[in-house]
PDB file of C-alpha atoms and ligand atoms in Angstrom:
ATOM      1  CA  UNK A   1      78.046  47.877  67.871  1.00  0.00           C
ATOM      2  CA  UNK A   2      77.899  48.937  71.339  1.00  0.00           C
ATOM      3  CA  UNK A   3      81.843  50.207  72.258  1.00  0.00           C
ATOM      4  CA  UNK A   4      81.967  53.685  74.180  1.00  0.00           C
ATOM      5  CA  UNK A   5      83.148  56.905  72.841  1.00  0.00           C
ATOM      6  CA  UNK A   6      86.425  57.766  74.586  1.00  0.00           C
ATOM      7  CA  UNK A   7      86.734  61.603  75.573  1.00  0.00           C
ATOM      8  CA  UNK A   8      89.703  63.192  76.929  1.00  0.00           C
ATOM      9  CA  UNK A   9      90.750  66.556  78.718  1.00  0.00           C
ATOM     10  CA  UNK A  10      93.345  67.775  81.082  1.00  0.00           C
ATOM     11  CA  UNK A  11      90.492  67.825  83.658  1.00  0.00           C
ATOM     12  CA  UNK A  12      86.916  68.526  83.794  1.00  0.00           C
ATOM     13  CA  UNK A  13      86.795  70.952  80.685  1.00  0.00           C
ATOM     14  CA  UNK A  14      85.992  68.164  78.304  1.00  0.00           C
ATOM     15  CA  UNK A  15      82.525  67.725  80.247  1.00  0.00           C
ATOM     16  CA  UNK A  16      81.379  70.538  78.114  1.00  0.00           C
ATOM     17  CA  UNK A  17      82.136  68.544  74.944  1.00  0.00           C
ATOM     18  CA  UNK A  18      80.482  65.379  76.630  1.00  0.00           C
ATOM     19  CA  UNK A  19      77.180  67.353  77.184  1.00  0.00           C
ATOM     20  CA  UNK A  20      77.066  68.159  73.833  1.00  0.00           C
ATOM     21  CA  UNK A  21      77.912  64.574  72.374  1.00  0.00           C
ATOM     22  CA  UNK A  22      75.118  63.382  74.534  1.00  0.00           C
ATOM     23  CA  UNK A  23      72.835  66.016  72.633  1.00  0.00           C
ATOM     24  CA  UNK A  24      73.988  65.035  69.464  1.00  0.00           C
ATOM     25  CA  UNK A  25      74.477  61.035  69.750  1.00  0.00           C
ATOM     26  CA  UNK A  26      71.846  60.148  72.839  1.00  0.00           C
ATOM     27  CA  UNK A  27      72.505  56.438  72.307  1.00  0.00           C
ATOM     28  CA  UNK A  28      76.207  56.304  72.787  1.00  0.00           C
ATOM     29  CA  UNK A  29      78.010  55.070  75.589  1.00  0.00           C
ATOM     30  CA  UNK A  30      80.948  57.344  76.963  1.00  0.00           C
ATOM     31  CA  UNK A  31      84.302  56.780  78.855  1.00  0.00           C
ATOM     32  CA  UNK A  32      85.660  59.991  79.929  1.00  0.00           C
ATOM     33  CA  UNK A  33      88.930  60.638  81.217  1.00  0.00           C
ATOM     34  CA  UNK A  34      89.828  63.828  82.938  1.00  0.00           C
ATOM     35  CA  UNK A  35      93.309  64.267  84.043  1.00  0.00           C
ATOM     36  CA  UNK A  36      93.054  66.645  86.905  1.00  0.00           C
ATOM     37  CA  UNK A  37      96.049  65.406  88.660  1.00  0.00           C
ATOM     38  CA  UNK A  38      98.108  67.065  85.628  1.00  0.00           C
ATOM     39  CA  UNK A  39      95.917  70.130  85.121  1.00  0.00           C
ATOM     40  CA  UNK A  40      96.535  72.524  83.631  1.00  0.00           C
ATOM     41  CA  UNK A  41      97.908  71.538  80.319  1.00  0.00           C
ATOM     42  CA  UNK A  42      97.956  74.834  78.813  1.00  0.00           C
ATOM     43  CA  UNK A  43     101.324  75.688  80.452  1.00  0.00           C
ATOM     44  CA  UNK A  44     103.141  72.402  79.699  1.00  0.00           C
ATOM     45  CA  UNK A  45     105.479  71.579  76.950  1.00  0.00           C
ATOM     46  CA  UNK A  46     103.925  70.035  73.964  1.00  0.00           C
ATOM     47  CA  UNK A  47     106.296  66.910  74.322  1.00  0.00           C
ATOM     48  CA  UNK A  48     105.158  66.431  78.218  1.00  0.00           C
ATOM     49  CA  UNK A  49     101.263  66.929  76.826  1.00  0.00           C
ATOM     50  CA  UNK A  50     101.772  64.239  74.111  1.00  0.00           C
ATOM     51  CA  UNK A  51     103.054  61.747  76.415  1.00  0.00           C
ATOM     52  CA  UNK A  52     100.367  62.154  78.950  1.00  0.00           C
ATOM     53  CA  UNK A  53      97.614  62.048  75.951  1.00  0.00           C
ATOM     54  CA  UNK A  54      99.186  58.553  74.875  1.00  0.00           C
ATOM     55  CA  UNK A  55      99.116  57.203  78.304  1.00  0.00           C
ATOM     56  CA  UNK A  56      95.219  58.225  78.389  1.00  0.00           C
ATOM     57  CA  UNK A  57      94.806  56.859  74.561  1.00  0.00           C
ATOM     58  CA  UNK A  58      95.977  53.339  75.870  1.00  0.00           C
ATOM     59  CA  UNK A  59      93.812  53.340  78.672  1.00  0.00           C
ATOM     60  CA  UNK A  60      90.634  54.568  76.769  1.00  0.00           C
ATOM     61  CA  UNK A  61      91.703  51.728  73.784  1.00  0.00           C
ATOM     62  CA  UNK A  62      91.852  49.278  76.832  1.00  0.00           C
ATOM     63  CA  UNK A  63      88.175  50.131  77.569  1.00  0.00           C
ATOM     64  CA  UNK A  64      87.461  49.381  74.066  1.00  0.00           C
ATOM     65  CA  UNK A  65      86.608  52.807  72.776  1.00  0.00           C
ATOM     66  CA  UNK A  66      85.973  52.976  68.784  1.00  0.00           C
ATOM     67  CA  UNK A  67      86.559  56.684  68.535  1.00  0.00           C
ATOM     68  CA  UNK A  68      88.205  58.984  70.686  1.00  0.00           C
ATOM     69  CA  UNK A  69      87.613  62.687  71.042  1.00  0.00           C
ATOM     70  CA  UNK A  70      90.561  64.708  72.186  1.00  0.00           C
ATOM     71  CA  UNK A  71      88.209  67.202  74.240  1.00  0.00           C
ATOM     72  CA  UNK A  72      91.173  69.692  74.779  1.00  0.00           C
ATOM     73  CA  UNK A  73      92.415  72.331  72.596  1.00  0.00           C
ATOM     74  CA  UNK A  74      95.891  72.239  74.006  1.00  0.00           C
ATOM     75  CA  UNK A  75      96.071  68.079  73.688  1.00  0.00           C
ATOM     76  CA  UNK A  76      94.727  68.230  70.222  1.00  0.00           C
ATOM     77  CA  UNK A  77      97.656  70.879  69.063  1.00  0.00           C
ATOM     78  CA  UNK A  78     100.278  68.715  71.033  1.00  0.00           C
ATOM     79  CA  UNK A  79      99.237  65.339  69.891  1.00  0.00           C
ATOM     80  CA  UNK A  80      96.339  64.875  67.566  1.00  0.00           C
ATOM     81  CA  UNK A  81      98.361  64.305  64.483  1.00  0.00           C
ATOM     82  CA  UNK A  82     101.078  61.897  66.235  1.00  0.00           C
ATOM     83  CA  UNK A  83      97.759  59.986  67.434  1.00  0.00           C
ATOM     84  CA  UNK A  84      96.340  59.630  64.163  1.00  0.00           C
ATOM     85  CA  UNK A  85      99.508  58.358  62.856  1.00  0.00           C
ATOM     86  CA  UNK A  86     100.076  55.893  65.745  1.00  0.00           C
ATOM     87  CA  UNK A  87      96.465  54.137  66.192  1.00  0.00           C
ATOM     88  CA  UNK A  88      94.111  52.506  64.129  1.00  0.00           C
ATOM     89  CA  UNK A  89      91.040  54.227  65.616  1.00  0.00           C
ATOM     90  CA  UNK A  90      89.616  57.594  64.553  1.00  0.00           C
ATOM     91  CA  UNK A  91      90.606  60.890  66.454  1.00  0.00           C
ATOM     92  CA  UNK A  92      88.067  63.791  66.522  1.00  0.00           C
ATOM     93  CA  UNK A  93      90.341  66.997  67.911  1.00  0.00           C
ATOM     94  CA  UNK A  94      89.353  70.624  68.933  1.00  0.00           C
ATOM     95  CA  UNK A  95      89.813  74.003  67.104  1.00  0.00           C
ATOM     96  CA  UNK A  96      89.328  77.484  68.087  1.00  0.00           C
ATOM     97  CA  UNK A  97      86.540  78.767  66.121  1.00  0.00           C
ATOM     98  CA  UNK A  98      88.607  81.489  64.404  1.00  0.00           C
ATOM     99  CA  UNK A  99      86.750  81.011  61.122  1.00  0.00           C
ATOM    100  CA  UNK A 100      83.147  81.359  62.274  1.00  0.00           C
ATOM    101  CA  UNK A 101      84.546  84.439  64.023  1.00  0.00           C
ATOM    102  CA  UNK A 102      86.107  85.783  60.987  1.00  0.00           C
ATOM    103  CA  UNK A 103      82.878  85.309  59.402  1.00  0.00           C
ATOM    104  CA  UNK A 104      80.958  86.814  62.119  1.00  0.00           C
ATOM    105  CA  UNK A 105      82.697  90.098  63.237  1.00  0.00           C
ATOM    106  CA  UNK A 106      81.358  93.497  62.268  1.00  0.00           C
ATOM    107  CA  UNK A 107      84.364  95.473  63.854  1.00  0.00           C
ATOM    108  CA  UNK A 108      86.965  93.456  62.089  1.00  0.00           C
ATOM    109  CA  UNK A 109      88.340  92.443  65.488  1.00  0.00           C
ATOM    110  CA  UNK A 110      88.038  88.854  67.259  1.00  0.00           C
ATOM    111  CA  UNK A 111      89.237  88.181  70.878  1.00  0.00           C
ATOM    112  CA  UNK A 112      90.556  84.136  71.095  1.00  0.00           C
ATOM    113  CA  UNK A 113      90.640  83.287  74.460  1.00  0.00           C
ATOM    114  CA  UNK A 114      92.612  79.697  74.765  1.00  0.00           C
ATOM    115  CA  UNK A 115      95.556  78.572  76.716  1.00  0.00           C
ATOM    116  CA  UNK A 116      99.202  79.760  75.900  1.00  0.00           C
ATOM    117  CA  UNK A 117     100.070  76.308  74.476  1.00  0.00           C
ATOM    118  CA  UNK A 118      97.158  76.543  72.030  1.00  0.00           C
ATOM    119  CA  UNK A 119      97.835  79.939  71.250  1.00  0.00           C
ATOM    120  CA  UNK A 120     101.719  79.505  70.813  1.00  0.00           C
ATOM    121  CA  UNK A 121     101.470  76.450  68.296  1.00  0.00           C
ATOM    122  CA  UNK A 122     102.226  76.690  64.833  1.00  0.00           C
ATOM    123  CA  UNK A 123      98.618  75.058  64.228  1.00  0.00           C
ATOM    124  CA  UNK A 124      96.929  78.308  65.625  1.00  0.00           C
ATOM    125  CA  UNK A 125      98.996  80.986  63.424  1.00  0.00           C
ATOM    126  CA  UNK A 126      98.064  78.742  60.300  1.00  0.00           C
ATOM    127  CA  UNK A 127      94.549  78.685  61.587  1.00  0.00           C
ATOM    128  CA  UNK A 128      94.384  82.649  61.677  1.00  0.00           C
ATOM    129  CA  UNK A 129      96.740  83.256  58.351  1.00  0.00           C
ATOM    130  CA  UNK A 130      94.155  80.778  56.236  1.00  0.00           C
ATOM    131  CA  UNK A 131      90.904  82.223  57.764  1.00  0.00           C
ATOM    132  CA  UNK A 132      90.946  85.287  59.433  1.00  0.00           C
ATOM    133  CA  UNK A 133      93.077  86.981  56.627  1.00  0.00           C
ATOM    134  CA  UNK A 134      92.532  91.023  57.169  1.00  0.00           C
ATOM    135  CA  UNK A 135      90.905  90.396  60.535  1.00  0.00           C
ATOM    136  CA  UNK A 136      92.560  91.632  63.894  1.00  0.00           C
ATOM    137  CA  UNK A 137      93.008  88.548  66.054  1.00  0.00           C
ATOM    138  CA  UNK A 138      93.625  89.638  69.709  1.00  0.00           C
ATOM    139  CA  UNK A 139      94.308  86.575  72.231  1.00  0.00           C
ATOM    140  CA  UNK A 140      94.401  85.913  75.499  1.00  0.00           C
ATOM    141  CA  UNK A 141      95.439  83.007  77.621  1.00  0.00           C
ATOM    142  CA  UNK A 142      93.047  82.517  80.712  1.00  0.00           C
ATOM    143  CA  UNK A 143      94.253  80.000  83.125  1.00  0.00           C
ATOM    144  CA  UNK A 144      92.193  81.410  86.024  1.00  0.00           C
ATOM    145  CA  UNK A 145      89.093  80.231  83.888  1.00  0.00           C
ATOM    146  CA  UNK A 146      90.595  76.691  84.178  1.00  0.00           C
ATOM    147  CA  UNK A 147      91.081  77.027  87.747  1.00  0.00           C
ATOM    148  CA  UNK A 148      87.438  78.047  88.448  1.00  0.00           C
ATOM    149  CA  UNK A 149      86.094  75.325  86.422  1.00  0.00           C
ATOM    150  CA  UNK A 150      88.398  72.826  87.804  1.00  0.00           C
ATOM    151  CA  UNK A 151      86.892  74.049  91.485  1.00  0.00           C
ATOM    152  CA  UNK A 152      83.471  74.076  90.230  1.00  0.00           C
ATOM    153  CA  UNK A 153      83.192  77.665  90.741  1.00  0.00           C
ATOM    154  CA  UNK A 154      80.736  78.939  87.774  1.00  0.00           C
ATOM    155  CA  UNK A 155      79.170  82.175  89.382  1.00  0.00           C
ATOM    156  CA  UNK A 156      79.540  84.438  92.305  1.00  0.00           C
ATOM    157  CA  UNK A 157      81.642  87.835  92.542  1.00  0.00           C
ATOM    158  CA  UNK A 158      85.262  86.342  92.646  1.00  0.00           C
ATOM    159  CA  UNK A 159      84.231  84.402  89.376  1.00  0.00           C
ATOM    160  CA  UNK A 160      82.700  87.405  87.668  1.00  0.00           C
ATOM    161  CA  UNK A 161      85.484  89.533  88.661  1.00  0.00           C
ATOM    162  CA  UNK A 162      87.926  86.999  87.093  1.00  0.00           C
ATOM    163  CA  UNK A 163      85.762  87.028  83.731  1.00  0.00           C
ATOM    164  CA  UNK A 164      85.487  90.734  83.654  1.00  0.00           C
ATOM    165  CA  UNK A 165      89.413  90.978  83.841  1.00  0.00           C
ATOM    166  CA  UNK A 166      89.911  88.717  81.166  1.00  0.00           C
ATOM    167  CA  UNK A 167      87.466  89.732  78.794  1.00  0.00           C
ATOM    168  CA  UNK A 168      86.760  93.254  79.095  1.00  0.00           C
ATOM    169  CA  UNK A 169      90.233  94.050  77.667  1.00  0.00           C
ATOM    170  CA  UNK A 170      89.434  92.500  74.580  1.00  0.00           C
ATOM    171  CA  UNK A 171      85.944  94.197  74.373  1.00  0.00           C
ATOM    172  CA  UNK A 172      87.809  97.458  74.740  1.00  0.00           C
ATOM    173  CA  UNK A 173      89.898  96.586  71.917  1.00  0.00           C
ATOM    174  CA  UNK A 174      87.068  96.640  69.557  1.00  0.00           C
ATOM    175  CA  UNK A 175      86.354  92.751  69.593  1.00  0.00           C
ATOM    176  CA  UNK A 176      82.733  91.854  68.681  1.00  0.00           C
ATOM    177  CA  UNK A 177      83.396  88.217  68.713  1.00  0.00           C
ATOM    178  CA  UNK A 178      84.677  85.987  71.556  1.00  0.00           C
ATOM    179  CA  UNK A 179      85.696  82.534  70.787  1.00  0.00           C
ATOM    180  CA  UNK A 180      85.909  80.238  73.541  1.00  0.00           C
ATOM    181  CA  UNK A 181      89.206  78.145  72.604  1.00  0.00           C
ATOM    182  CA  UNK A 182      89.528  75.961  75.466  1.00  0.00           C
ATOM    183  CA  UNK A 183      86.730  73.270  76.466  1.00  0.00           C
ATOM    184  CA  UNK A 184      86.830  74.713  80.006  1.00  0.00           C
ATOM    185  CA  UNK A 185      85.558  77.811  79.142  1.00  0.00           C
ATOM    186  CA  UNK A 186      82.148  77.044  77.730  1.00  0.00           C
ATOM    187  CA  UNK A 187      80.982  76.312  81.347  1.00  0.00           C
ATOM    188  CA  UNK A 188      81.608  80.042  82.096  1.00  0.00           C
ATOM    189  CA  UNK A 189      79.665  81.140  79.245  1.00  0.00           C
ATOM    190  CA  UNK A 190      76.389  82.616  81.264  1.00  0.00           C
ATOM    191  CA  UNK A 191      79.064  84.845  82.967  1.00  0.00           C
ATOM    192  CA  UNK A 192      80.955  85.768  79.988  1.00  0.00           C
ATOM    193  CA  UNK A 193      77.612  86.650  78.081  1.00  0.00           C
ATOM    194  CA  UNK A 194      76.470  88.602  81.052  1.00  0.00           C
ATOM    195  CA  UNK A 195      79.653  90.304  81.482  1.00  0.00           C
ATOM    196  CA  UNK A 196      80.215  91.042  77.524  1.00  0.00           C
ATOM    197  CA  UNK A 197      76.579  92.045  76.836  1.00  0.00           C
ATOM    198  CA  UNK A 198      74.118  91.143  74.207  1.00  0.00           C
ATOM    199  CA  UNK A 199      76.245  92.695  71.489  1.00  0.00           C
ATOM    200  CA  UNK A 200      79.260  90.350  71.607  1.00  0.00           C
ATOM    201  CA  UNK A 201      78.876  87.073  69.877  1.00  0.00           C
ATOM    202  CA  UNK A 202      80.685  84.060  71.567  1.00  0.00           C
ATOM    203  CA  UNK A 203      81.730  81.055  69.375  1.00  0.00           C
ATOM    204  CA  UNK A 204      82.081  77.715  71.133  1.00  0.00           C
ATOM    205  CA  UNK A 205      82.739  74.580  68.771  1.00  0.00           C
ATOM    206  CA  UNK A 206      81.746  72.096  71.301  1.00  0.00           C
ATOM    207  CA  UNK A 207      78.416  71.332  68.959  1.00  0.00           C
ATOM    208  CA  UNK A 208      80.420  70.988  65.588  1.00  0.00           C
ATOM    209  CA  UNK A 209      82.919  68.365  67.262  1.00  0.00           C
ATOM    210  CA  UNK A 210      79.760  66.236  68.710  1.00  0.00           C
ATOM    211  CA  UNK A 211      78.573  66.281  64.823  1.00  0.00           C
ATOM    212  CA  UNK A 212      81.937  65.659  63.452  1.00  0.00           C
ATOM    213  CA  UNK A 213      82.155  62.442  65.835  1.00  0.00           C
ATOM    214  CA  UNK A 214      78.595  61.354  64.773  1.00  0.00           C
ATOM    215  CA  UNK A 215      79.466  61.750  60.957  1.00  0.00           C
ATOM    216  CA  UNK A 216      82.290  59.304  61.578  1.00  0.00           C
ATOM    217  CA  UNK A 217      80.341  56.383  63.438  1.00  0.00           C
ATOM    218  CA  UNK A 218      78.109  54.038  61.651  1.00  0.00           C
ATOM    219  CA  UNK A 219      74.066  55.159  61.637  1.00  0.00           C
ATOM    220  CA  UNK A 220      73.469  51.817  63.544  1.00  0.00           C
ATOM    221  CA  UNK A 221      76.163  52.711  66.147  1.00  0.00           C
ATOM    222  CA  UNK A 222      75.169  53.069  69.929  1.00  0.00           C
ATOM    223  CA  UNK A 223      72.222  51.166  72.131  1.00  0.00           C
ATOM    224  CA  UNK A 224      68.856  51.918  73.877  1.00  0.00           C
ATOM    225  CA  UNK A 225      70.642  52.007  77.521  1.00  0.00           C
ATOM    226  CA  UNK A 226      74.162  53.861  77.001  1.00  0.00           C
ATOM    227  CA  UNK A 227      76.264  53.888  80.191  1.00  0.00           C
ATOM    228  CA  UNK A 228      78.700  56.650  81.342  1.00  0.00           C
ATOM    229  CA  UNK A 229      82.158  56.024  83.247  1.00  0.00           C
ATOM    230  CA  UNK A 230      84.065  59.173  83.972  1.00  0.00           C
ATOM    231  CA  UNK A 231      87.617  58.451  85.348  1.00  0.00           C
ATOM    232  CA  UNK A 232      89.913  61.062  87.198  1.00  0.00           C
ATOM    233  CA  UNK A 233      93.493  61.331  88.051  1.00  0.00           C
ATOM    234  CA  UNK A 234      92.544  63.767  90.534  1.00  0.00           C
ATOM    235  CA  UNK A 235      90.448  63.657  93.815  1.00  0.00           C
ATOM    236  CA  UNK A 236      87.412  61.385  93.178  1.00  0.00           C
ATOM    237  CA  UNK A 237      85.357  63.084  96.233  1.00  0.00           C
ATOM    238  CA  UNK A 238      86.031  66.477  94.305  1.00  0.00           C
ATOM    239  CA  UNK A 239      84.697  65.042  91.288  1.00  0.00           C
ATOM    240  CA  UNK A 240      81.689  63.732  92.845  1.00  0.00           C
ATOM    241  CA  UNK A 241      80.993  67.406  94.344  1.00  0.00           C
ATOM    242  CA  UNK A 242      81.338  69.137  91.248  1.00  0.00           C
ATOM    243  CA  UNK A 243      80.101  66.888  88.745  1.00  0.00           C
ATOM    244  CA  UNK A 244      76.461  67.929  89.184  1.00  0.00           C
ATOM    245  CA  UNK A 245      77.177  71.652  88.519  1.00  0.00           C
ATOM    246  CA  UNK A 246      78.953  70.900  85.330  1.00  0.00           C
ATOM    247  CA  UNK A 247      76.550  67.524  84.072  1.00  0.00           C
ATOM    248  CA  UNK A 248      73.396  68.296  85.683  1.00  0.00           C
ATOM    249  CA  UNK A 249      71.279  65.387  84.282  1.00  0.00           C
ATOM    250  CA  UNK A 250      74.333  62.998  83.854  1.00  0.00           C
ATOM    251  CA  UNK A 251      74.038  59.521  86.056  1.00  0.00           C
ATOM    252  CA  UNK A 252      77.796  58.391  85.726  1.00  0.00           C
ATOM    253  CA  UNK A 253      79.761  55.465  87.427  1.00  0.00           C
ATOM    254  CA  UNK A 254      82.878  57.735  88.936  1.00  0.00           C
ATOM    255  CA  UNK A 255      86.768  56.237  89.326  1.00  0.00           C
ATOM    256  CA  UNK A 256      89.796  57.413  90.508  1.00  0.00           C
ATOM    257  CA  UNK A 257      92.731  56.394  88.285  1.00  0.00           C
ATOM    258  CA  UNK A 258      96.392  57.246  88.408  1.00  0.00           C
ATOM    259  CA  UNK A 259      97.389  55.719  84.651  1.00  0.00           C
ATOM    260  CA  UNK A 260     100.463  54.011  86.387  1.00  0.00           C
TER     261      UNK A 260
HETATM  262  N1  DGL B   1      90.643  72.229  78.475  1.00  0.00           N
HETATM  263  C1  DGL B   1      91.966  72.475  77.959  1.00  0.00           C
HETATM  264  C2  DGL B   1      92.036  73.016  76.501  1.00  0.00           C
HETATM  265  O1  DGL B   1      90.934  73.118  75.625  1.00  0.00           O
HETATM  266  C3  DGL B   1      92.882  73.341  78.696  1.00  0.00           C
HETATM  267  C4  DGL B   1      93.133  73.630  80.188  1.00  0.00           C
HETATM  268  C5  DGL B   1      94.315  73.251  80.925  1.00  0.00           C
HETATM  269  O2  DGL B   1      95.162  74.181  80.635  1.00  0.00           O
HETATM  270  O3  DGL B   1      94.691  72.280  81.076  1.00  0.00           O
HETATM  271  O4  DGL B   1      93.210  73.526  75.759  1.00  0.00           O
END
């Protein structure tokens, strides 16, 4: 069974999940859709995100995807339940790693970096009350992180300044664990680790999501020569420039697609 896995995100952030999927499932072909023309999702209304995610899902189903990873926390919160109720194929969604963070903290304070859309949802509040009872959870939306990653600006003085501005207040407030609750943020992880220092733990659920996808596929799934397609609703030349920074060892066919 050689149909591809579909992966979608508001833009290029879900490529951090694609990288994890390639580690865990090296034989799987992947069709990725990055909605860079509509990025950021994190400041949009849930119904607007949901409508867009349904259109992308129709596109991925046309490409014969057998499973779809909603590699965007904001889109997961807005749409994953509706997707599961509508389509017959399996969906894997994202969830900020509040549970492992609560188990790891020694100070009793964790910082969650995520988009406004992810932090405002009922789902996030449920996550905190189910798994971080008695833990102080400080949240912080970082739209500038998304902008940096979309621009492929992963290092340098400006990026470092932005990372300092967003992460240091959480650490000053006592957080010893930082949760990366948006799929764009792992691309800034080296900078975040450097700014935060070795005493701060960083949690990213990308690997767990890839393993969850693997557990939903039959053991003979995939092929010896997987292929990769990346579709963007944004600028194709920009994707061509930025991709080597985000996925250094990936050879993929790149396309522009408006979905209309
Ligand atoms: N990558 C998306 C997420 O995980 C968010 C970025 C955006 O705001 O579009 O939530």
